[in-house]
XYZ file of C-alpha atoms in Angstrom:
768
model
C 0.004 -0.069 -0.040
C 2.753 2.459 0.978
C 4.935 1.549 -1.977
C 2.126 2.458 -4.376
C 2.146 5.893 -2.746
C 5.909 6.211 -3.008
C 6.277 5.809 0.758
C 8.269 3.322 2.971
C 6.435 0.549 4.568
C 5.760 -0.242 8.295
C 7.335 -3.092 10.300
C 6.874 -4.447 13.850
C 10.323 -4.451 15.535
C 11.378 -7.282 17.635
C 10.893 -6.982 21.324
C 13.916 -5.210 22.812
C 12.682 -4.357 26.218
C 10.374 -6.178 28.790
C 8.523 -9.251 27.380
C 4.989 -8.603 26.367
C 5.400 -5.197 24.846
C 2.434 -4.770 22.585
C 2.939 -4.846 18.862
C 1.422 -1.343 18.493
C 4.439 0.044 20.623
C 6.869 -1.750 18.305
C 5.562 -0.100 15.105
C 8.373 1.491 13.102
C 9.372 2.357 9.577
C 10.396 -0.712 7.577
C 14.109 -0.643 6.603
C 14.987 -3.836 4.805
C 18.240 -2.512 3.318
C 20.688 0.339 3.341
C 19.285 1.843 0.123
C 15.924 2.466 1.797
C 17.718 3.925 4.914
C 19.467 6.321 2.493
C 16.155 7.139 0.754
C 14.580 7.998 4.119
C 17.517 10.247 4.939
C 17.221 12.115 1.708
C 13.537 12.499 2.187
C 13.855 14.188 5.627
C 12.951 17.882 5.387
C 15.352 19.839 7.396
C 13.875 23.221 6.698
C 10.382 24.557 5.939
C 7.318 26.028 7.529
C 7.117 25.229 11.143
C 4.325 22.718 12.089
C 3.055 22.872 15.678
C 1.799 19.350 16.750
C -0.538 19.466 19.776
C -0.646 16.334 21.963
C -3.135 16.353 24.825
C -2.155 13.627 27.429
C -3.896 12.478 30.500
C -2.438 9.347 32.309
C -0.809 8.352 28.975
C 2.335 6.975 30.545
C 1.917 3.635 28.848
C 1.544 4.967 25.398
C 2.944 8.502 25.062
C 6.459 7.275 24.262
C 5.216 5.539 21.178
C 3.453 8.702 19.975
C 6.509 10.876 20.616
C 8.658 8.372 18.896
C 6.526 8.560 15.711
C 6.886 12.284 15.743
C 10.608 12.005 16.141
C 10.669 9.823 13.064
C 8.726 12.178 10.881
C 10.454 13.172 7.685
C 9.279 16.760 8.211
C 11.629 17.944 10.821
C 10.448 21.495 11.244
C 8.243 20.704 14.275
C 7.339 22.037 17.594
C 5.733 19.354 19.682
C 3.465 20.813 22.416
C 2.384 18.120 24.963
C -0.442 19.378 27.259
C -0.495 17.332 30.403
C -4.191 17.335 31.239
C -3.917 16.418 34.993
C -2.069 13.180 34.845
C -1.592 11.064 38.021
C 0.963 8.788 36.408
C 4.445 9.211 34.955
C 3.278 10.988 31.921
C 5.064 14.299 32.619
C 8.264 12.504 33.565
C 8.351 10.594 30.305
C 7.736 13.784 28.268
C 10.577 15.635 30.178
C 12.945 12.726 29.533
C 11.952 12.753 25.845
C 12.599 16.541 25.655
C 16.150 16.167 26.763
C 16.741 14.120 23.676
C 14.564 16.190 21.361
C 14.368 19.884 22.129
C 11.416 20.385 19.861
C 9.244 18.821 22.686
C 7.756 21.185 25.180
C 5.567 20.261 28.157
C 2.596 22.557 29.043
C 0.784 22.223 32.263
C -2.919 21.765 31.527
C -4.039 20.165 34.795
C -6.739 22.840 35.435
C -8.412 22.338 32.061
C -11.595 20.214 32.182
C -11.128 17.947 29.166
C -8.967 17.152 26.046
C -10.205 19.917 23.780
C -9.758 22.515 26.493
C -6.206 21.142 26.907
C -5.635 21.193 23.118
C -6.620 24.882 23.207
C -3.714 25.615 25.576
C -1.511 24.118 23.011
C -3.073 26.108 20.167
C -2.684 29.293 22.194
C 1.050 28.528 22.564
C 1.575 27.433 18.985
C 3.844 29.417 16.733
C 3.765 27.276 13.699
C 2.472 28.239 10.167
C 0.559 24.959 10.507
C -1.070 23.247 13.358
C -2.058 19.690 13.811
C -2.817 17.061 16.497
C -1.556 13.601 17.397
C -3.175 11.928 20.418
C -0.967 10.397 23.113
C -2.052 6.900 22.377
C -1.692 7.000 18.569
C 1.190 6.447 16.007
C 1.817 8.386 12.888
C 3.541 7.197 9.734
C 6.867 9.063 9.141
C 5.434 10.688 6.047
C 2.093 12.006 7.615
C 3.131 15.516 8.528
C 5.037 16.034 5.189
C 2.176 14.823 3.141
C -0.225 17.121 4.885
C 2.149 20.118 4.497
C 2.752 19.340 0.806
C -1.108 19.236 0.236
C -1.407 22.704 1.683
C 1.564 24.132 -0.193
C 0.210 22.742 -3.503
C -3.375 23.994 -2.868
C -2.984 27.484 -1.329
C -6.812 27.978 -1.423
C -7.351 25.096 0.847
C -7.767 25.982 4.653
C -6.739 22.519 5.983
C -5.692 19.109 5.067
C -6.570 15.776 6.657
C -5.107 12.267 6.536
C -6.707 8.874 6.747
C -6.122 6.342 9.562
C -7.023 2.845 10.835
C -8.158 1.812 14.374
C -6.370 -1.099 15.984
C -6.120 -2.995 19.228
C -2.650 -3.022 20.937
C -1.895 -6.375 19.275
C -2.755 -4.835 15.807
C -6.095 -6.388 15.226
C -7.606 -3.720 12.901
C -11.182 -2.710 13.758
C -14.008 -0.528 12.536
C -17.301 0.767 13.752
C -20.360 -0.538 12.155
C -21.260 2.386 9.945
C -17.775 2.650 8.444
C -17.507 1.080 5.011
C -13.801 -0.061 5.497
C -10.998 -0.291 7.877
C -9.321 2.890 6.633
C -11.193 6.203 6.737
C -10.852 9.919 7.352
C -9.086 10.888 10.615
C -10.701 14.235 11.597
C -8.378 14.577 14.542
C -5.432 14.808 12.035
C -6.714 18.099 10.730
C -3.822 20.282 9.751
C -4.869 23.848 9.618
C -3.089 27.120 8.669
C -2.446 29.675 11.396
C -4.667 32.013 9.400
C -7.503 29.409 9.525
C -7.207 29.373 13.269
C -7.185 33.143 13.408
C -10.509 33.160 11.538
C -12.283 30.303 13.188
C -10.772 30.350 16.637
C -10.327 27.475 19.115
C -11.877 24.030 19.439
C -15.255 23.918 21.141
C -15.110 22.984 24.788
C -16.843 19.619 24.926
C -15.790 16.126 25.993
C -16.079 14.553 22.558
C -16.917 15.372 19.025
C -15.165 18.747 18.773
C -12.850 17.474 15.965
C -15.761 16.766 13.717
C -17.356 20.210 14.663
C -14.143 21.972 13.703
C -14.095 20.054 10.340
C -17.603 21.175 9.549
C -16.877 24.662 10.819
C -14.010 24.992 8.203
C -16.368 23.867 5.434
C -19.134 26.254 6.618
C -16.832 29.215 6.380
C -14.381 28.307 3.591
C -16.531 25.992 1.428
C -17.050 22.206 0.973
C -13.692 21.855 -0.896
C -11.655 23.750 1.620
C -10.145 20.538 3.255
C -7.763 18.592 1.236
C -7.774 14.822 1.665
C -4.296 13.352 1.777
C -3.820 9.779 0.223
C -7.378 8.613 0.756
C -7.509 4.957 1.719
C -3.882 4.990 2.910
C -3.465 4.893 6.844
C -0.992 7.566 7.741
C -2.029 7.162 11.420
C -2.865 4.275 13.660
C -5.371 4.886 16.409
C -5.047 2.786 19.479
C -8.388 1.275 20.659
C -8.676 1.249 24.401
C -11.553 0.390 26.724
C -11.267 3.573 28.643
C -11.628 5.712 25.433
C -14.683 7.948 25.091
C -15.362 6.145 21.921
C -15.994 2.992 23.923
C -18.171 4.439 26.722
C -21.918 3.962 26.428
C -22.933 7.576 26.465
C -20.269 8.808 24.028
C -19.426 5.762 21.920
C -19.134 6.165 18.215
C -22.511 4.657 17.508
C -24.092 7.755 19.112
C -22.933 9.577 16.041
C -26.062 8.002 14.488
C -28.542 8.231 17.381
C -27.666 9.712 20.656
C -25.377 12.263 22.312
C -22.688 12.668 19.545
C -25.526 13.077 16.982
C -27.225 15.689 19.095
C -23.971 17.542 19.628
C -23.072 17.350 15.906
C -26.357 18.696 14.758
C -26.405 21.495 17.371
C -22.963 22.484 16.009
C -24.209 22.483 12.476
C -27.140 24.631 13.362
C -24.610 27.059 14.938
C -22.620 27.039 11.707
C -25.567 28.519 9.922
C -25.692 31.596 12.180
C -22.243 31.934 13.632
C -20.887 34.576 11.279
C -24.024 36.836 11.474
C -23.958 36.300 15.219
C -20.371 37.566 15.440
C -19.303 34.338 17.171
C -15.953 34.032 15.185
C -13.226 33.657 15.991
C -14.323 31.406 18.823
C -12.481 32.465 21.926
C -10.459 30.035 24.007
C -12.760 30.849 26.948
C -16.073 31.912 25.639
C -18.332 33.916 28.082
C -21.002 31.329 27.174
C -21.287 28.335 24.997
C -21.839 28.983 21.308
C -24.540 26.206 21.115
C -26.103 23.591 23.420
C -24.189 20.456 24.398
C -25.751 17.175 25.645
C -25.123 16.575 29.340
C -22.971 13.496 28.632
C -20.506 15.704 26.662
C -20.574 18.719 28.838
C -17.499 19.742 30.891
C -17.670 19.706 34.565
C -18.340 22.317 35.794
C -20.419 23.113 32.637
C -19.614 26.257 30.654
C -22.427 28.932 30.711
C -25.485 28.089 28.503
C -25.660 29.553 25.025
C -27.911 32.305 23.988
C -31.349 31.171 22.840
C -31.542 30.177 19.148
C -34.955 30.493 17.327
C -34.882 26.861 16.138
C -33.849 25.431 19.431
C -36.276 27.713 21.288
C -39.031 26.113 19.242
C -37.808 22.690 20.473
C -37.848 24.161 23.958
C -41.511 24.759 23.710
C -41.972 21.182 24.819
C -43.433 19.845 21.600
C -40.504 18.854 19.425
C -39.149 15.467 20.387
C -36.103 14.505 18.370
C -36.258 10.882 19.154
C -39.970 10.602 18.135
C -39.397 12.692 15.062
C -36.598 10.612 13.670
C -38.322 7.324 14.569
C -41.688 8.398 13.018
C -40.103 9.535 9.778
C -37.465 6.960 8.688
C -36.869 8.777 5.371
C -35.158 11.526 7.484
C -33.332 9.013 9.521
C -31.973 7.423 6.270
C -30.467 10.709 5.187
C -29.291 11.559 8.623
C -31.336 14.790 8.579
C -31.288 17.252 11.505
C -34.858 16.958 12.624
C -34.782 20.012 14.747
C -33.772 22.059 11.721
C -35.950 20.069 9.261
C -39.166 20.500 11.081
C -39.400 24.293 11.008
C -37.795 24.667 7.615
C -39.401 21.776 5.651
C -41.317 19.313 7.865
C -44.196 21.651 8.944
C -44.785 22.670 5.358
C -45.037 18.925 4.416
C -47.586 18.418 7.226
C -45.118 16.453 9.574
C -45.513 16.680 13.335
C -42.924 17.814 15.801
C -43.877 15.173 18.366
C -46.738 13.153 19.681
C -48.413 16.120 21.331
C -48.962 18.552 18.527
C -50.660 18.109 15.090
C -49.283 20.466 12.538
C -52.139 19.812 10.024
C -54.881 19.444 12.536
C -54.138 22.692 14.243
C -54.187 24.537 10.904
C -57.430 22.732 9.883
C -59.072 23.790 13.211
C -57.804 27.302 13.653
C -56.541 28.571 10.263
C -56.028 30.229 8.081
C -53.128 32.168 9.425
C -49.766 33.312 8.465
C -46.697 31.357 9.242
C -46.239 27.869 10.641
C -48.633 26.012 13.004
C -46.381 25.383 15.972
C -45.133 28.988 16.451
C -48.614 30.311 15.983
C -49.793 27.903 18.774
C -47.008 28.779 21.091
C -47.375 32.533 20.671
C -51.145 33.002 19.960
C -53.064 29.814 20.127
C -52.067 28.521 23.612
C -52.881 31.854 25.269
C -56.337 31.651 23.622
C -56.926 28.052 24.906
C -56.616 26.365 21.511
C -55.859 22.636 21.587
C -52.655 21.264 20.170
C -54.561 18.193 19.237
C -57.951 19.432 17.985
C -60.967 17.192 17.891
C -63.481 17.717 15.016
C -67.039 17.150 15.711
C -68.959 14.971 13.274
C -72.539 14.810 12.048
C -73.394 11.701 13.972
C -74.894 11.868 17.470
C -72.997 10.555 20.466
C -72.767 6.728 20.336
C -74.889 4.483 22.496
C -73.127 2.356 25.062
C -71.328 -0.601 23.419
C -71.872 0.809 19.833
C -68.827 3.069 19.438
C -66.032 2.103 17.018
C -62.696 3.802 16.320
C -61.266 3.693 12.788
C -57.662 4.465 12.200
C -56.399 5.675 8.885
C -52.778 5.850 7.679
C -52.752 9.206 5.976
C -54.858 11.994 4.348
C -52.729 14.078 2.107
C -53.739 16.682 -0.459
C -54.558 13.924 -2.963
C -56.908 11.129 -1.961
C -56.628 7.589 -3.492
C -58.109 4.206 -3.103
C -57.221 3.571 0.549
C -58.642 6.751 1.754
C -61.906 6.205 -0.201
C -62.054 2.722 1.305
C -62.185 4.257 4.761
C -65.236 6.170 3.761
C -66.912 2.970 2.660
C -66.066 1.327 5.923
C -67.673 4.140 7.927
C -70.821 3.673 5.888
C -70.766 0.074 6.630
C -70.476 0.622 10.381
C -73.400 3.007 10.393
C -75.645 0.565 8.448
C -74.663 -2.179 10.875
C -75.938 -0.010 13.834
C -72.655 1.346 15.205
C -71.318 4.952 15.607
C -67.836 5.383 14.187
C -65.177 7.880 15.117
C -62.004 8.432 12.999
C -58.328 8.842 13.910
C -55.910 10.181 11.412
C -52.121 10.852 11.858
C -52.425 13.912 9.741
C -55.009 15.643 7.352
C -54.059 18.054 4.490
C -57.346 17.749 2.583
C -60.281 19.741 3.883
C -62.717 18.200 1.592
C -61.844 14.726 2.760
C -62.104 15.868 6.362
C -65.508 17.065 5.566
C -66.515 13.649 4.177
C -65.206 11.921 7.323
C -66.981 14.317 9.535
C -70.354 13.570 7.715
C -69.915 9.845 8.650
C -68.579 10.045 12.169
C -69.185 11.247 15.628
C -65.699 12.724 15.964
C -62.431 12.943 13.946
C -59.204 12.964 15.995
C -55.923 14.054 14.280
C -53.151 12.644 16.475
C -49.588 12.064 15.258
C -48.354 8.539 14.743
C -46.247 6.796 12.032
C -46.013 3.737 10.017
C -44.446 0.444 11.422
C -40.779 0.251 10.420
C -38.120 -2.394 10.922
C -39.799 -4.304 13.685
C -39.227 -1.355 16.086
C -41.914 -0.870 18.643
C -43.921 2.366 18.197
C -42.593 5.226 20.318
C -43.910 4.827 23.895
C -45.451 8.393 23.879
C -47.422 7.533 20.819
C -48.789 4.277 22.236
C -49.637 5.904 25.532
C -51.713 8.732 23.836
C -53.575 6.276 21.647
C -54.236 3.973 24.453
C -55.871 6.840 26.375
C -57.920 7.686 23.530
C -59.207 4.233 23.097
C -60.084 4.070 26.769
C -61.679 7.572 26.945
C -63.730 6.905 23.910
C -65.388 3.847 25.229
C -64.932 2.177 21.817
C -65.696 -1.538 21.853
C -63.412 -2.302 18.879
C -60.889 -0.569 16.865
C -60.385 -0.861 13.072
C -57.108 -0.123 11.333
C -57.499 0.494 7.559
C -54.152 -0.681 6.415
C -51.383 -3.148 7.254
C -48.621 -0.482 7.291
C -49.199 0.650 10.895
C -48.809 -0.938 14.189
C -49.249 1.750 16.914
C -53.199 1.399 17.007
C -52.804 -2.245 17.522
C -50.339 -1.846 20.462
C -52.874 0.804 21.856
C -55.831 -1.582 21.421
C -54.064 -4.430 23.245
C -52.991 -2.147 26.074
C -56.551 -0.975 26.450
C -57.927 -4.418 26.288
C -60.027 -3.824 23.186
C -60.418 -6.162 20.138
C -58.682 -4.886 16.878
C -59.437 -5.507 13.255
C -56.962 -4.870 10.387
C -58.451 -4.217 6.920
C -55.528 -5.378 4.668
C -55.290 -3.579 1.310
C -51.690 -4.559 0.703
C -49.942 -7.653 -0.515
C -46.382 -7.421 0.922
C -45.327 -10.901 -0.288
C -45.464 -9.527 -3.802
C -44.510 -5.977 -3.097
C -40.725 -5.761 -2.273
C -40.785 -1.904 -2.510
C -43.409 -1.783 0.228
C -41.285 -4.084 2.353
C -38.245 -1.714 1.750
C -40.415 1.278 2.871
C -41.492 -0.641 5.994
C -37.937 -2.004 6.751
C -39.407 -5.397 7.161
C -39.998 -8.624 5.165
C -43.412 -9.957 4.342
C -42.972 -12.687 6.746
C -42.083 -10.185 9.511
C -44.959 -7.953 8.637
C -47.413 -10.810 8.757
C -45.982 -12.032 12.047
C -46.249 -8.656 13.547
C -49.924 -8.070 12.335
C -51.158 -11.554 13.315
C -49.498 -11.327 16.601
C -51.236 -8.120 17.658
C -54.638 -7.877 15.820
C -57.667 -9.853 16.802
C -59.198 -10.271 13.303
C -58.522 -9.335 9.624
C -60.549 -8.231 6.631
C -58.942 -9.119 3.277
C -60.025 -7.242 0.137
C -59.098 -10.113 -2.103
C -58.511 -13.901 -2.194
C -54.669 -13.049 -2.757
C -54.625 -11.175 0.546
C -56.573 -13.990 2.246
C -54.040 -16.449 0.905
C -51.143 -14.412 2.213
C -52.757 -14.077 5.690
C -53.501 -17.776 5.902
C -55.649 -17.553 9.013
C -58.478 -19.645 10.312
C -62.070 -18.534 9.330
C -62.818 -17.116 12.830
C -60.023 -14.464 12.314
C -60.529 -13.542 8.676
C -63.215 -12.257 6.473
C -62.978 -11.755 2.732
C -64.607 -8.504 1.700
C -63.922 -7.116 -1.831
C -63.728 -3.397 -2.256
C -66.674 -1.516 -3.454
C -66.611 1.390 -5.923
C -68.660 4.562 -6.326
C -72.081 3.587 -7.803
C -72.031 6.713 -9.834
C -69.700 5.105 -12.228
C -72.381 2.731 -13.300
C -74.189 5.640 -15.150
C -71.103 7.180 -16.660
C -71.581 7.382 -20.398
C -69.137 5.549 -22.830
C -68.512 7.822 -25.740
C -64.979 7.246 -27.075
C -63.217 10.312 -28.272
C -61.497 10.751 -31.665
C -58.814 9.559 -31.168
C -59.710 7.366 -28.172
C -58.203 8.284 -24.876
C -55.906 5.767 -23.094
C -55.188 6.590 -19.464
C -53.090 5.608 -16.581
C -54.696 6.690 -13.276
C -53.294 6.880 -9.806
C -50.397 8.257 -7.776
C -48.064 8.274 -10.859
C -45.019 6.921 -9.163
C -42.583 4.418 -10.625
C -44.017 1.361 -9.044
C -47.352 2.301 -10.701
C -45.718 1.738 -14.203
C -45.504 5.394 -15.438
C -42.341 4.683 -17.395
C -44.052 1.726 -18.992
C -47.066 3.837 -19.918
C -44.867 6.438 -21.462
C -42.956 3.770 -23.388
C -46.164 2.360 -24.741
C -47.246 5.757 -25.884
C -43.892 6.267 -27.644
C -44.338 2.894 -29.412
C -47.849 3.814 -30.606
C -46.490 7.249 -31.861
C -43.756 5.504 -33.896
C -46.270 2.957 -35.295
C -48.966 5.460 -36.275
C -51.552 4.115 -33.774
C -54.232 6.857 -33.307
C -54.680 7.393 -29.614
C -54.257 10.016 -26.984
C -52.459 9.089 -23.892
C -53.412 10.693 -20.505
C -51.522 10.532 -17.235
C -54.216 11.320 -14.592
C -52.802 11.989 -11.132
C -50.544 14.456 -9.325
C -47.266 15.783 -10.381
C -44.450 13.549 -9.131
C -40.615 13.513 -9.489
C -40.973 10.184 -11.326
C -43.042 11.676 -14.154
C -40.912 14.808 -14.204
C -37.904 12.614 -15.065
C -39.805 11.122 -18.016
C -40.218 14.428 -19.745
C -40.331 15.549 -22.503
C -43.399 13.417 -23.353
C -44.170 12.177 -26.755
C -46.631 14.513 -28.483
C -49.412 11.970 -28.156
C -49.216 11.972 -24.260
C -50.518 14.608 -21.829
C -50.423 14.883 -18.099
C -53.850 16.133 -17.095
C -53.200 16.427 -13.264
C -54.941 15.025 -10.214
C -58.586 14.194 -10.455
C -60.561 14.540 -7.180
C -62.468 11.337 -7.519
C -63.029 8.210 -9.546
C -65.788 9.656 -11.578
C -63.799 12.752 -12.585
C -60.692 10.514 -13.435
C -62.595 7.776 -15.363
C -64.603 10.179 -17.297
C -61.518 11.385 -19.098
C -60.639 7.937 -20.298
C -61.978 5.428 -22.934
C -59.422 2.791 -22.110
C -57.590 2.337 -18.765
C -54.150 0.683 -18.486
C -52.892 -0.945 -15.222
C -49.115 -1.492 -15.449
C -48.047 -1.800 -11.813
C -44.601 -3.141 -11.053
C -45.949 -4.754 -7.920
C -48.867 -6.967 -7.199
C -51.992 -5.029 -6.640
C -53.953 -6.517 -3.777
C -57.174 -5.558 -5.449
C -56.924 -3.197 -8.300
C -59.500 -0.462 -7.344
C -58.869 1.549 -10.528
C -59.397 -1.575 -12.673
C -62.829 -2.291 -11.051
C -63.774 1.433 -11.303
C -62.906 1.464 -15.025
C -64.930 -1.677 -15.677
C -67.883 -0.374 -13.664
C -67.894 2.673 -16.111
C -67.640 0.341 -19.091
C -63.950 1.149 -19.798
C -62.022 -1.729 -21.222
C -58.689 -2.466 -19.250
C -55.278 -3.703 -20.312
C -53.299 -5.066 -17.368
C -50.198 -6.885 -16.550
C -50.593 -10.494 -15.360
C -49.720 -9.534 -11.778
C -51.731 -9.381 -8.525
C -55.606 -9.275 -8.441
C -56.469 -7.246 -11.657
C -56.265 -10.271 -13.886
C -58.799 -12.079 -11.711
C -61.139 -9.034 -11.978
C -61.012 -9.136 -15.728
C -61.340 -12.975 -15.879
C -62.269 -14.301 -19.399
C -65.027 -11.616 -19.599
C -63.777 -9.966 -22.731
C -63.551 -6.621 -20.767
C -59.982 -6.080 -21.829
C -56.668 -7.943 -22.092
C -54.215 -9.429 -19.672
C -50.642 -9.316 -20.926
C -47.400 -10.845 -19.477
C -46.005 -8.681 -16.698
C -43.590 -5.942 -17.885
C -44.008 -6.964 -21.596
C -44.427 -3.417 -23.232
C -44.638 -4.889 -26.607
C -47.646 -7.077 -25.638
C -49.285 -4.157 -23.932
C -48.826 -2.047 -27.101
C -50.192 -5.026 -29.314
C -53.158 -5.435 -26.976
C -53.953 -1.811 -27.267
C -53.769 -1.785 -30.974
C -56.123 -4.778 -31.044
C -58.695 -2.834 -28.894
C -58.400 0.151 -31.201
C -58.635 -1.823 -34.376
C -62.395 -1.228 -34.753
C -64.965 0.991 -33.057
C -67.346 -2.058 -32.647
C -64.705 -4.005 -30.796
C -64.201 -1.288 -28.352
C -67.933 -0.966 -27.684
C -68.173 -4.836 -27.235
C -65.401 -4.777 -24.753
C -67.151 -1.765 -22.922
C -70.438 -3.808 -22.637
C -68.396 -6.751 -21.350
C -66.586 -4.603 -18.718
C -69.969 -3.393 -17.324
C -71.382 -6.946 -17.191
C -68.341 -8.191 -15.428
C -68.310 -5.385 -12.859
C -71.990 -6.019 -12.074
C -71.294 -9.631 -11.445
C -68.404 -8.732 -9.156
C -70.599 -6.193 -7.255
C -73.248 -8.890 -6.579
C -70.519 -11.181 -5.260
C -69.267 -8.597 -2.895
C -72.787 -7.919 -1.574
C -73.017 -11.636 -0.580
C -71.120 -10.789 2.511
C -73.367 -9.662 5.450
C -73.186 -5.854 6.260
C -72.536 -6.422 9.961
C -70.106 -9.308 9.373
C -67.255 -6.915 10.027
C -68.162 -5.729 13.452
C -67.741 -7.417 16.712
C -67.815 -10.866 15.211
C -66.848 -13.489 17.907
C -66.347 -10.682 20.405
C -69.818 -9.344 21.208
């Protein structure tokens, strides 16, 4: 490795002292022959810019001689080595004094009064006189070329503010290790940052914290000088070896490396990055060695003792201090943010609130705006400054049109979302509420959010109350956040509900709450995870794990198709098959094909719904002269944006508010999903309105078509077959009309089959 970089290798010298000297302490430059020794001598830089090397040390008597020896062996000789003794109780200081006799570049600084390694480092920085400043910890070892390579990088790139080397972590017996997030053994060593003296003059000193200040300084450099201001030196080549010791802060529970992902180090890192956004305007730079107060909050586990004065309040952090932002809840509830390591405290006020996300389990961003809007600005600041003094509720309850429920007749229905656009699952919830009323029950509804006032109005017309309470989807087998479960459990108990219904298999918090409250639960399954790998990825769980979780917590299930029933594979007393029902207004929708006929893909218009396939079919028809107008009916999405420009025969018409408005635009409907639709609501809606369907042979849609002549089933993902089937339907006007009549006949037969199930079969079966 080193030879490829033009450097000498590394050896482990034989034991020369007491037996049992760790291999780490016998690391040395490899010198197999006199030629290499001569090469090393010629490479030594006797003159050049002075480099100040700061070495904080506390009770490092067992390791510091190795660290100092590695500095003595550096090819870059223009060094001052500032060892800051941070209150050692062993022979650290004596070893340093002895080494200084042999190497006058070494200077011992008394740092016993400084509360921590970074505060001790700052003493060294204050005393440094070099043009460049870097660090080597007292239990590490540096390759002889490390300093020279980092100096060379800065000399060759004068616009760079700093350079950084890579390293490897190792046990004393040279077993190389890594922490679980790192991709390999060798990675960036932020503690090796070499900065120019001018950089230090601009940025100031390290932050006074117990851990993580190296990373903060790294990001501070980038925040001020730009993302490319730090030069990486020989990436992938370890120019330092870091000794792994049990007493290290990286090994202790509260400050271990894993807390970079979730815990104290992450909290500290994100607080520092929020400070970086405001530090220049706030006049906080250069950061003094002894600030009058902290620049930003520090977790208690990383605070010095005694702690430095608290920082001045920051708008974002003050919002969190209002008691409603819960970072643990936020990052657990929104796994997409966790995946990209977002700063939730910064994300919520800048993006999350506008997206309808909630800051914690006790405040509904969308519910508050629905109840008390319109108003300028975001929901939570409005509540804290205006709503709370007026007695507004952070979790408003919307009264419905139904009277209070009779004893033993109240049901709670939990939905999984209600965004600006409403699709099949949301409409199915409306149908379920109608079922409950017909069966003699009074439903109330619970949603995690609501961004659609028209949909809220439809829910209120069918319910006693509508609650909007924050909760998320199931993810990765993690238990729902305790605060979420506690709040939902209290709601179930207070409501007097005799059963809860969950209108999806993608949630689990309502099921935990029902069990805690001792109330039966029913899951209405509209998904087919066994044939939907993307859904499993979204939920962070396999189909087997999702089924195990659902069947282990819910009392009973309602499947919307035989495919879902087969996947659940439950005894009859726990499972009811009830196909979805469509809007009866579709039955009277006229079929009058346009000229040219209109071919539509209807839905959420995301990749898994086959939008790219539909565009490809449109292009094929354009090339072959097939006369048809292709319509994408649904919301604007990034997936369709990536497919533009569209062929001239294709138009995106936008979102349609309901199935009648959508189907009325089409003469033929295509269903090209890349996953197995558990039911195929759009397919049945199209057939009910007499629209022929072309669908992939995947999921339930082929069973809806059957051999009725209502359209064509083509092999899954076969674009050419889909285009041929479409050309066949368009070949003659009479053929299209025949297929239309067959579609209505088939839909009518399916409707009658669905009505064979008793209306009250859903509710309180086996539990009354």
